[in-house]
Amino acid sequence: MRSKAATLVAVALLLALSSGAVFADLSVTIPPQAGDANRDGSIDALDITKVEKVIAGLDAATAGADANLDGDINACDITKVERVIAGLDASSAGELTIHFIDVGQGDAILIDHGTYEMLIDGGQRGDCAAYIP
């Protein structure tokens, strides 16, 4: 699911950069996934219980049960969920807002994900054709 969200964001960025005329805000909700073993939309102690049941063979596996995205559901996934709950590891879930900014002679993109922000210098206007095949 993370790759789907990344693909969606990449397509939106390419469309905006290639057209040269789009300067707007785009909001994308990235659903909780890795660590949200019980699919209730949040990562909490109930997810630890779900992963434990999956490991013990008492419950069916879900995509969210593989919290560390290594392809296996094991005790390492429980540790990952515990770290997310404790605030030691970040979760990719939440609201992602993308701002396309016209800065005069060039373009910029501000990506906002709650407490994290990233500003991308798009370079000189009209040069994107040289970067996008």
XYZ file of N, CA and C in Angstrom:
399
model
N 0.821 -1.189 0.000
C 0.000 0.000 0.000
C 0.867 1.257 0.000
N 2.035 1.183 0.692
C 2.918 2.333 0.714
C 3.391 2.654 -0.690
N 3.682 1.610 -1.490
C 4.135 1.854 -2.856
C 3.018 2.449 -3.705
N 1.752 2.072 -3.438
C 0.630 2.677 -4.163
C 0.537 4.160 -3.846
N 0.695 4.512 -2.573
C 0.634 5.921 -2.178
C 1.788 6.691 -2.801
N 2.982 6.098 -2.798
C 4.136 6.754 -3.397
C 3.934 6.936 -4.893
N 3.354 5.943 -5.552
C 3.073 6.045 -6.982
C 2.067 7.147 -7.254
N 1.022 7.232 -6.436
C 0.013 8.279 -6.597
C 0.633 9.656 -6.452
N 1.485 9.828 -5.452
C 2.150 11.109 -5.240
C 3.070 11.418 -6.412
N 3.828 10.425 -6.888
C 4.740 10.642 -8.008
C 3.992 11.045 -9.272
N 2.880 10.391 -9.551
C 2.074 10.734 -10.731
C 1.545 12.154 -10.611
N 1.055 12.520 -9.438
C 0.542 13.878 -9.238
C 1.642 14.907 -9.448
N 2.840 14.619 -8.939
C 3.960 15.544 -9.113
C 4.357 15.665 -10.577
N 4.433 14.536 -11.274
C 4.803 14.571 -12.693
C 3.784 15.337 -13.523
N 2.508 15.125 -13.243
C 1.471 15.849 -13.980
C 1.571 17.344 -13.738
N 1.789 17.710 -12.499
C 1.871 19.133 -12.178
C 3.106 19.763 -12.794
N 4.238 19.068 -12.728
C 5.464 19.631 -13.272
C 5.453 19.685 -14.791
N 4.895 18.667 -15.429
C 4.932 18.624 -16.885
C 3.990 19.625 -17.526
N 2.902 19.957 -16.855
C 1.954 20.894 -17.454
C 2.420 22.329 -17.312
N 3.169 22.624 -16.263
C 3.662 23.971 -16.060
C 2.600 24.961 -15.647
N 1.337 24.572 -15.626
C 0.277 25.523 -15.319
C -0.449 25.207 -14.015
N -0.188 24.078 -13.435
C -0.928 23.665 -12.248
C -0.179 24.097 -10.999
N -0.781 24.974 -10.231
C -0.239 25.366 -8.936
C -1.391 25.312 -7.964
N -1.454 24.251 -7.228
C -2.573 24.029 -6.324
C -2.107 23.144 -5.187
N -3.021 22.851 -4.307
C -2.740 21.944 -3.206
C -3.378 20.600 -3.504
N -2.683 19.558 -3.158
C -3.178 18.200 -3.326
C -3.092 17.526 -1.970
N -4.158 16.891 -1.563
C -4.187 16.210 -0.279
C -4.422 14.727 -0.509
N -3.563 13.905 0.050
C -3.656 12.463 -0.108
C -3.669 11.839 1.279
N -4.622 10.968 1.545
C -4.643 10.256 2.814
C -3.971 8.909 2.630
N -2.937 8.684 3.421
C -2.221 7.419 3.370
C -2.774 6.554 4.494
N -3.477 5.489 4.151
C -4.099 4.677 5.197
C -3.063 3.932 6.028
N -3.353 3.759 7.317
C -2.446 2.951 8.130
C -2.350 1.552 7.539
N -1.199 0.996 7.574
C -1.030 -0.332 7.013
C -0.032 -1.111 7.825
N 1.229 -0.915 7.616
C 2.231 -1.689 8.338
C 2.091 -1.419 9.826
N 1.712 -2.439 10.570
C 1.501 -2.302 12.005
C 0.043 -2.259 12.393
N -0.829 -1.880 11.455
C -2.271 -1.862 11.740
C -2.822 -3.250 11.415
N -2.442 -4.209 12.234
C -2.747 -5.618 11.971
C -4.235 -5.922 11.993
N -4.996 -5.219 12.821
C -6.435 -5.504 12.910
C -7.271 -4.584 12.023
N -6.611 -3.734 11.246
C -7.263 -2.864 10.254
C -8.336 -1.949 10.850
N -8.076 -1.413 12.036
C -9.052 -0.501 12.636
C -8.686 0.964 12.421
N -7.616 1.218 11.683
C -7.233 2.586 11.362
C -6.251 3.207 12.336
N -5.864 2.490 13.375
C -4.872 3.016 14.307
C -3.919 1.897 14.710
N -2.749 2.301 15.154
C -1.759 1.329 15.605
C -1.702 1.417 17.121
N -2.126 0.333 17.778
C -2.215 0.318 19.233
C -2.005 -1.098 19.762
N -2.261 -1.287 21.059
C -2.033 -2.587 21.704
C -2.858 -3.707 21.073
N -4.011 -3.371 20.508
C -4.830 -4.399 19.856
C -4.106 -5.008 18.654
N -3.253 -4.218 18.027
C -2.479 -4.733 16.898
C -1.411 -5.717 17.368
N -0.851 -5.468 18.541
C 0.118 -6.416 19.102
C -0.567 -7.759 19.334
N -1.763 -7.710 19.918
C -2.529 -8.936 20.160
C -2.811 -9.669 18.857
N -3.187 -8.929 17.821
C -3.481 -9.536 16.517
C -2.236 -10.222 15.953
N -1.088 -9.558 16.011
C 0.148 -10.148 15.491
C 0.502 -11.405 16.287
N 0.336 -11.351 17.597
C 0.603 -12.535 18.426
C -0.284 -13.707 18.005
N -1.562 -13.430 17.736
C -2.486 -14.489 17.307
C -2.098 -15.047 15.938
N -1.644 -14.174 15.042
C -1.206 -14.627 13.717
C 0.011 -15.536 13.861
N 0.970 -15.122 14.680
C 2.181 -15.928 14.888
C 1.829 -17.293 15.481
N 0.872 -17.303 16.421
C 0.469 -18.553 17.078
C -0.415 -19.419 16.190
N -0.827 -18.897 15.043
C -1.680 -19.651 14.134
C -3.144 -19.638 14.527
N -3.521 -18.716 15.404
C -4.903 -18.631 15.873
C -5.756 -17.673 15.048
N -5.102 -16.878 14.211
C -5.828 -15.882 13.423
C -5.196 -15.774 12.041
N -5.991 -15.343 11.080
C -5.492 -15.175 9.708
C -4.597 -13.941 9.617
N -3.586 -14.031 8.786
C -2.659 -12.917 8.591
C -3.317 -11.806 7.790
N -2.940 -10.583 8.102
C -3.349 -9.413 7.317
C -2.083 -8.721 6.835
N -2.219 -7.864 5.847
C -1.057 -7.136 5.332
C -0.424 -6.291 6.429
N -1.244 -5.728 7.314
C -0.731 -4.880 8.386
C 0.029 -5.632 9.453
N -0.135 -6.949 9.522
C 0.567 -7.735 10.538
C 2.071 -7.779 10.280
N 2.483 -7.604 9.032
C 3.912 -7.552 8.698
C 4.392 -6.119 8.905
N 4.524 -5.725 10.162
C 4.796 -4.331 10.518
C 6.141 -3.825 10.021
N 7.142 -4.688 9.964
C 8.456 -4.234 9.511
C 8.687 -4.483 8.021
N 7.663 -4.958 7.336
C 7.679 -5.134 5.875
C 8.825 -6.012 5.374
N 9.141 -7.066 6.136
C 10.206 -7.960 5.695
C 9.682 -9.224 5.018
N 8.364 -9.341 4.900
C 7.774 -10.494 4.237
C 7.419 -11.638 5.163
N 7.835 -11.550 6.418
C 7.529 -12.581 7.413
C 6.788 -11.949 8.582
N 5.905 -12.715 9.187
C 5.217 -12.239 10.388
C 5.790 -13.017 11.558
N 6.530 -12.295 12.416
C 7.210 -12.922 13.543
C 7.349 -11.920 14.690
N 8.143 -12.272 15.689
C 8.304 -11.421 16.872
C 8.868 -10.040 16.526
N 9.611 -9.942 15.443
C 10.149 -8.636 15.026
C 9.020 -7.664 14.686
N 7.910 -8.182 14.200
C 6.760 -7.329 13.889
C 6.115 -6.801 15.169
N 6.102 -7.620 16.210
C 5.582 -7.155 17.501
C 6.450 -6.011 18.015
N 7.768 -6.176 17.913
C 8.694 -5.127 18.342
C 8.467 -3.845 17.555
N 8.267 -3.964 16.254
C 8.027 -2.783 15.413
C 6.756 -2.062 15.848
N 5.674 -2.796 16.090
C 4.419 -2.180 16.532
C 4.627 -1.495 17.881
N 5.342 -2.142 18.788
C 5.623 -1.537 20.095
C 6.392 -0.231 19.937
N 7.353 -0.211 19.015
C 8.149 1.008 18.789
C 7.299 2.132 18.195
N 6.371 1.788 17.304
C 5.477 2.804 16.736
C 4.581 3.372 17.833
N 4.028 2.495 18.669
C 3.158 2.942 19.763
C 3.927 3.847 20.727
N 5.182 3.488 21.026
C 6.002 4.267 21.957
C 6.525 5.563 21.345
N 6.319 5.745 20.035
C 6.791 6.958 19.370
C 8.247 6.900 18.958
N 8.848 5.725 19.007
C 10.252 5.577 18.625
C 10.427 5.389 17.125
N 9.419 4.866 16.468
C 9.420 4.700 15.015
C 8.204 5.426 14.456
N 8.351 5.932 13.270
C 7.242 6.650 12.641
C 6.324 5.693 11.903
N 5.093 6.074 11.829
C 4.117 5.363 11.012
C 3.908 6.191 9.758
N 3.680 5.538 8.633
C 3.463 6.277 7.388
C 2.020 6.722 7.226
N 1.189 6.406 8.194
C -0.231 6.734 8.081
C -0.476 8.217 8.311
N -1.566 8.701 7.779
C -1.981 10.066 8.045
C -2.281 10.848 6.794
N -2.312 12.145 6.961
C -2.642 13.054 5.876
C -1.357 13.605 5.278
N -1.229 13.508 3.993
C -0.088 14.044 3.269
C -0.612 15.168 2.390
N -0.105 16.367 2.602
C -0.543 17.509 1.809
C 0.618 17.977 0.944
N 0.333 18.179 -0.338
C 1.355 18.618 -1.277
C 0.950 19.985 -1.812
N 1.852 20.947 -1.673
C 1.602 22.305 -2.157
C 2.515 22.557 -3.357
N 1.935 22.907 -4.482
C 2.699 23.284 -5.661
C 2.800 24.801 -5.642
N 4.018 25.320 -5.583
C 4.230 26.741 -5.345
C 4.919 27.381 -6.546
N 4.338 28.448 -7.037
C 4.956 29.249 -8.093
C 5.830 30.284 -7.396
N 7.145 30.156 -7.530
C 8.050 31.083 -6.860
C 8.648 32.094 -7.840
N 7.923 32.381 -8.880
C 8.373 33.384 -9.835
C 9.088 32.764 -11.011
N 10.411 32.677 -10.935
C 11.176 32.149 -12.063
C 11.287 30.632 -12.062
N 10.764 29.994 -11.045
C 10.805 28.534 -10.978
C 9.631 28.013 -10.179
N 9.678 26.755 -9.885
C 8.601 26.118 -9.140
C 9.185 25.416 -7.923
N 8.347 25.237 -6.919
C 8.742 24.496 -5.727
C 7.564 23.648 -5.277
N 7.863 22.614 -4.537
C 6.834 21.723 -4.013
C 7.093 21.560 -2.523
N 6.068 21.808 -1.714
C 6.156 21.607 -0.274
C 5.307 20.400 0.077
N 5.926 19.394 0.672
C 5.213 18.193 1.102
C 5.135 18.237 2.619
N 3.915 18.146 3.145
C 3.668 18.258 4.582
C 3.010 16.975 5.077
N 3.645 16.328 6.049
C 3.089 15.108 6.652
C 3.090 15.293 8.164
N 2.188 16.131 8.649
C 2.094 16.355 10.091
C 3.292 17.119 10.610
N 4.143 16.457 11.389
C 5.300 17.134 11.973
C 6.490 17.191 11.024
N 6.415 16.518 9.883
C 7.518 16.503 8.935
C 7.133 17.280 7.682
N 8.090 18.072 7.195
C 7.874 18.820 5.955
C 9.107 18.666 5.076
N 8.890 18.720 3.759
C 9.996 18.656 2.823
C 9.717 19.653 1.705
N 10.698 20.511 1.421
C 10.583 21.475 0.339
C 11.482 21.015 -0.801
N 10.900 20.908 -1.988
C 11.640 20.461 -3.163
C 11.734 21.624 -4.140
N 12.955 21.951 -4.521
C 13.175 22.995 -5.518
C 12.986 22.357 -6.883
N 11.977 22.810 -7.613
C 11.673 22.242 -8.917
C 12.560 22.758 -10.029
N 13.453 23.682 -9.729
C 14.341 24.216 -10.749
C 13.656 25.286 -11.589
N 14.313 25.688 -12.645
C 13.790 26.724 -13.527
C 12.546 26.235 -14.256
N 11.565 27.116 -14.369
C 10.342 26.773 -15.094
C 10.708 26.430 -16.538
N 10.122 25.380 -17.048
C 10.375 24.964 -18.424
C 11.491 23.943 -18.557
N 12.297 23.772 -17.504
C 13.389 22.802 -17.566
C 12.943 21.384 -17.254
N 11.713 21.208 -16.773
C 11.288 19.865 -16.350
C 11.261 18.888 -17.523
N 11.095 19.379 -18.733
C 11.090 18.490 -19.896
C 12.438 17.784 -20.037
N 13.500 18.413 -19.534
C 14.823 17.802 -19.603
C 14.974 16.667 -18.594
N 14.140 16.675 -17.556
C 14.247 15.663 -16.502
C 13.213 14.560 -16.630
N 12.100 14.841 -17.273
C 11.015 13.869 -17.388
C 11.038 13.283 -18.792
N 11.289 11.961 -18.896
C 11.365 11.349 -20.233
C 10.016 11.331 -20.922
